[in-house]
mmCIF file of C-alpha atoms in Angstrom:
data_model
loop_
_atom_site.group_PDB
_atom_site.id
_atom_site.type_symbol
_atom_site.label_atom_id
_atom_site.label_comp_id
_atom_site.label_asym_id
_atom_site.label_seq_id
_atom_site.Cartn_x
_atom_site.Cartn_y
_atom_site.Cartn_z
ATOM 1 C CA UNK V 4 115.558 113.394 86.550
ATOM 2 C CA UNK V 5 112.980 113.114 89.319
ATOM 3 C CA UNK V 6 110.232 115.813 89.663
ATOM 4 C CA UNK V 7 109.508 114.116 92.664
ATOM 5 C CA UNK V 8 109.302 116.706 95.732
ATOM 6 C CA UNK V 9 111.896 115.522 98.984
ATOM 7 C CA UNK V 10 109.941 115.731 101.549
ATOM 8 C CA UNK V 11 105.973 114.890 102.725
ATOM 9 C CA UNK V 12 106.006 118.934 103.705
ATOM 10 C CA UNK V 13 106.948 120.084 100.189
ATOM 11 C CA UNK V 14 103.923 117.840 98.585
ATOM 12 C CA UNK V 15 100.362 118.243 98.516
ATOM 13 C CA UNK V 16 98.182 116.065 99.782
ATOM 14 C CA UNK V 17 97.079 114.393 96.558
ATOM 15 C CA UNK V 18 100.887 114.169 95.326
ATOM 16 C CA UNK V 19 101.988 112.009 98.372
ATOM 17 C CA UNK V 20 98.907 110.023 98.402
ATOM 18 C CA UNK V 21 99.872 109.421 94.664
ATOM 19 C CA UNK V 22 103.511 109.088 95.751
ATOM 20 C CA UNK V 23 102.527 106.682 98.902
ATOM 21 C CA UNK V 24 100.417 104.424 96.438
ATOM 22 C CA UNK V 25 102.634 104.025 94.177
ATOM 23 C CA UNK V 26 102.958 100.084 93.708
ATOM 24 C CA UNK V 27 105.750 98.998 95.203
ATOM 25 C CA UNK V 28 106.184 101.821 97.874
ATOM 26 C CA UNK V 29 102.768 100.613 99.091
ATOM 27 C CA UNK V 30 103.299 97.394 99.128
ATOM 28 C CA UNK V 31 106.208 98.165 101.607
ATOM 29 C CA UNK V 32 104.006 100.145 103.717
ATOM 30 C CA UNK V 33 101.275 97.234 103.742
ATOM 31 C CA UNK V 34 105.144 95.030 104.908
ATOM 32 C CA UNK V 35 105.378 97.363 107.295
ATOM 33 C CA UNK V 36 102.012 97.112 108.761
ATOM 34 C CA UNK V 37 101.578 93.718 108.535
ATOM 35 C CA UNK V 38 104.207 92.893 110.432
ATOM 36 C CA UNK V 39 104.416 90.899 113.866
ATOM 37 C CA UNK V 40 106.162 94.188 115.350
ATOM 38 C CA UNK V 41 105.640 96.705 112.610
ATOM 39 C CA UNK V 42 109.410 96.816 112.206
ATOM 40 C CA UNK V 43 110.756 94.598 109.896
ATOM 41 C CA UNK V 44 114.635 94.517 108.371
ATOM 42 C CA UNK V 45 115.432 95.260 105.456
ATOM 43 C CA UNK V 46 115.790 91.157 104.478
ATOM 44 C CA UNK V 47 112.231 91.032 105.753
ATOM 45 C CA UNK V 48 111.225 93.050 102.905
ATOM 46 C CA UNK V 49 113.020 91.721 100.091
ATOM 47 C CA UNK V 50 111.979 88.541 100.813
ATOM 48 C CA UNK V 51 108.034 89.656 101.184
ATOM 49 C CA UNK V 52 108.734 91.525 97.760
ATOM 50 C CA UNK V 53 110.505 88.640 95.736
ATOM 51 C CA UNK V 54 109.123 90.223 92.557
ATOM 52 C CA UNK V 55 111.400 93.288 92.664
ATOM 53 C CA UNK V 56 114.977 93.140 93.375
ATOM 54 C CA UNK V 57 116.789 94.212 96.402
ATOM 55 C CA UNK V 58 117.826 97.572 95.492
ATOM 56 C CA UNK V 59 114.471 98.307 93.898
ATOM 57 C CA UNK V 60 113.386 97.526 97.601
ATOM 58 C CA UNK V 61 115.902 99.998 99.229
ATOM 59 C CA UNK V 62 115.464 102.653 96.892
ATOM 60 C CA UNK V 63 111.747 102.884 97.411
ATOM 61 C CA UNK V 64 112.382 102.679 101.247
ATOM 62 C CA UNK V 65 114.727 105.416 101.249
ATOM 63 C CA UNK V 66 112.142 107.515 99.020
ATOM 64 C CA UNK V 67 109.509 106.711 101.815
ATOM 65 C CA UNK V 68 112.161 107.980 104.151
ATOM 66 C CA UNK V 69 113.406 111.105 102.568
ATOM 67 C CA UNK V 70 109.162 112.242 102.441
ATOM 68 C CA UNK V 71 108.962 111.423 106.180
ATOM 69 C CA UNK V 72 106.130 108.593 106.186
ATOM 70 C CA UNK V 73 108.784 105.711 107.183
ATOM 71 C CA UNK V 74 111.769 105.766 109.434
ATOM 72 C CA UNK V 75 114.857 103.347 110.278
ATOM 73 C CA UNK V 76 115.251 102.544 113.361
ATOM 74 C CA UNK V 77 118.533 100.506 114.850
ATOM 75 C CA UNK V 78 119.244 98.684 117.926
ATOM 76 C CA UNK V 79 121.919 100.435 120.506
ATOM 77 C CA UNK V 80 125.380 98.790 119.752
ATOM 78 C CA UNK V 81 125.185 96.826 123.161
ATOM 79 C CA UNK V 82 121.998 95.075 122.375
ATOM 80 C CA UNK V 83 123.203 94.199 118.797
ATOM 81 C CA UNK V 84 123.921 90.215 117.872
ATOM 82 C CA UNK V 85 126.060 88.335 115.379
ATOM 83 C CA UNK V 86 123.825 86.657 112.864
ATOM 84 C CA UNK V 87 120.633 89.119 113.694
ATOM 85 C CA UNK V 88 119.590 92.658 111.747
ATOM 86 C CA UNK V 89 119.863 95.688 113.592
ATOM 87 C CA UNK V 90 118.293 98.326 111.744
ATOM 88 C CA UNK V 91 114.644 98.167 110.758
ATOM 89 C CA UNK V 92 111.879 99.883 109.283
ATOM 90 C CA UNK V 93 108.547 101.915 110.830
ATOM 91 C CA UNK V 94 106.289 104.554 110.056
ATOM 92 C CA UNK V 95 106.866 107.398 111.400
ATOM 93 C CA UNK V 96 104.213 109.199 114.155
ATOM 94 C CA UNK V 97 103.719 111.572 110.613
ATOM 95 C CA UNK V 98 103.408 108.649 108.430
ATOM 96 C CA UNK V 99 100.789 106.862 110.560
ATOM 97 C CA UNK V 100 98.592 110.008 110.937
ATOM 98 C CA UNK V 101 98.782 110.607 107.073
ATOM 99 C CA UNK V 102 97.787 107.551 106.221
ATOM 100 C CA UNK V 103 95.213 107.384 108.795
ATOM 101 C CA UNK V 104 93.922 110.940 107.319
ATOM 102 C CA UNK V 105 93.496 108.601 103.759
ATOM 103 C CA UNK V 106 91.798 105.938 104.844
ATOM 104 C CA UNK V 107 95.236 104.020 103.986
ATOM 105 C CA UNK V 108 94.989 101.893 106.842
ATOM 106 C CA UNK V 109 92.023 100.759 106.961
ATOM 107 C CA UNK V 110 92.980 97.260 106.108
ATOM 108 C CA UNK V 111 95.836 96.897 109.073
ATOM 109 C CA UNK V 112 94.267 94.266 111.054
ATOM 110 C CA UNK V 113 93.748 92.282 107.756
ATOM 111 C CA UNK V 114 97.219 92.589 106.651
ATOM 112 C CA UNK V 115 98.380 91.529 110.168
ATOM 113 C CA UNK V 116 96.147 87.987 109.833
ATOM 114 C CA UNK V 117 97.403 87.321 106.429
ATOM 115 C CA UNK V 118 100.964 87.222 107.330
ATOM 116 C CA UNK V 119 100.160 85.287 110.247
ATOM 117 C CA UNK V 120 98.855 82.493 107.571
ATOM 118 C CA UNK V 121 102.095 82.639 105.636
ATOM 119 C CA UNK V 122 103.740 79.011 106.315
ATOM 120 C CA UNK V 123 106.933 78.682 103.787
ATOM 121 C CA UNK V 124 108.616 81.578 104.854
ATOM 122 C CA UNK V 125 112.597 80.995 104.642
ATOM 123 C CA UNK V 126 114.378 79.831 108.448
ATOM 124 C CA UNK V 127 116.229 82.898 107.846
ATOM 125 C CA UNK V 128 113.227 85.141 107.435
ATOM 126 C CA UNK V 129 111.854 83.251 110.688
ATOM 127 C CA UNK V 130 114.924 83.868 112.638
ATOM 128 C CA UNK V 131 115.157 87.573 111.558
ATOM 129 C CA UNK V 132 110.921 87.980 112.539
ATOM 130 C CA UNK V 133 112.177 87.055 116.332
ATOM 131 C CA UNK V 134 115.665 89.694 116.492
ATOM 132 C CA UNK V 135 115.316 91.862 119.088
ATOM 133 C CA UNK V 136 113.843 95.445 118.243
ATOM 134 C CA UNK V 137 114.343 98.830 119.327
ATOM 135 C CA UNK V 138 112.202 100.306 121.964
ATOM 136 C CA UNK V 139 111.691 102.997 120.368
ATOM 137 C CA UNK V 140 109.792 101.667 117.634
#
């Protein structure tokens, strides 16, 4: 059973930086950040992760969900297409700030240039980098 708190507002500060750094929940968050849009689907992920499996992947995004430092975001059903995600993952306005606080994003610009340099990335993983996103992002 999980001791772990729900939400960001029910943890202290050094819990959910301990939470946020966990391994592989960072390592989404540096995804997240690194990314072209700062949005990426869900297949984005996985395949920048290829050392955990797919559910590990969505579990730890939902856990960086439930505390309020990432959000999903998905396209209105009229600018949805076959063959293209439609929900993707952020930080939230929360998120950002907290991590800011930390010093956690320090490296953003960084992360940004070395995914730029990333040249055998799947045609799938291409095509899914250039699906429209939600405004809202």
């Amino acid at each position: 059973m999980s001791t772990e708190p729900e939400t960001a507002e029910e943890m202290e500060p050094r819990e959910l930086v301990h939470f946020v750094t966990q391994q592989t929940r960072f390592a989404l968050i540096n995804n997240i950040l690194q990314h072209p849009d700062q949005l990426p689907s869900m297949y984005e992920l996985e395949e920048l992760n290829l050392s955990v499996s797919d559910a590990t992947v969505y579990k730890h995004i939902q856990k960086l969900i439930d505390a309020g430092i990432v959000k999903e975001v998905a396209l209105d059903d009229d600018e949805r297409r076959q063959g293209y995600p439609w929900k993707f993952y952020g930080l939230t306005e929360e998120g950002r700030t907290f991590l800011d606080e930390h010093n956690l994003l320090a490296a953003e610009e960084t992360l940004q240039q070395i995914y730029e340099t990333i040249s055998d990335k799947p045609e799938k993983m291409v095509k899914y980098e250039n699906a429209p996103r939600p405004d809202e992002a």
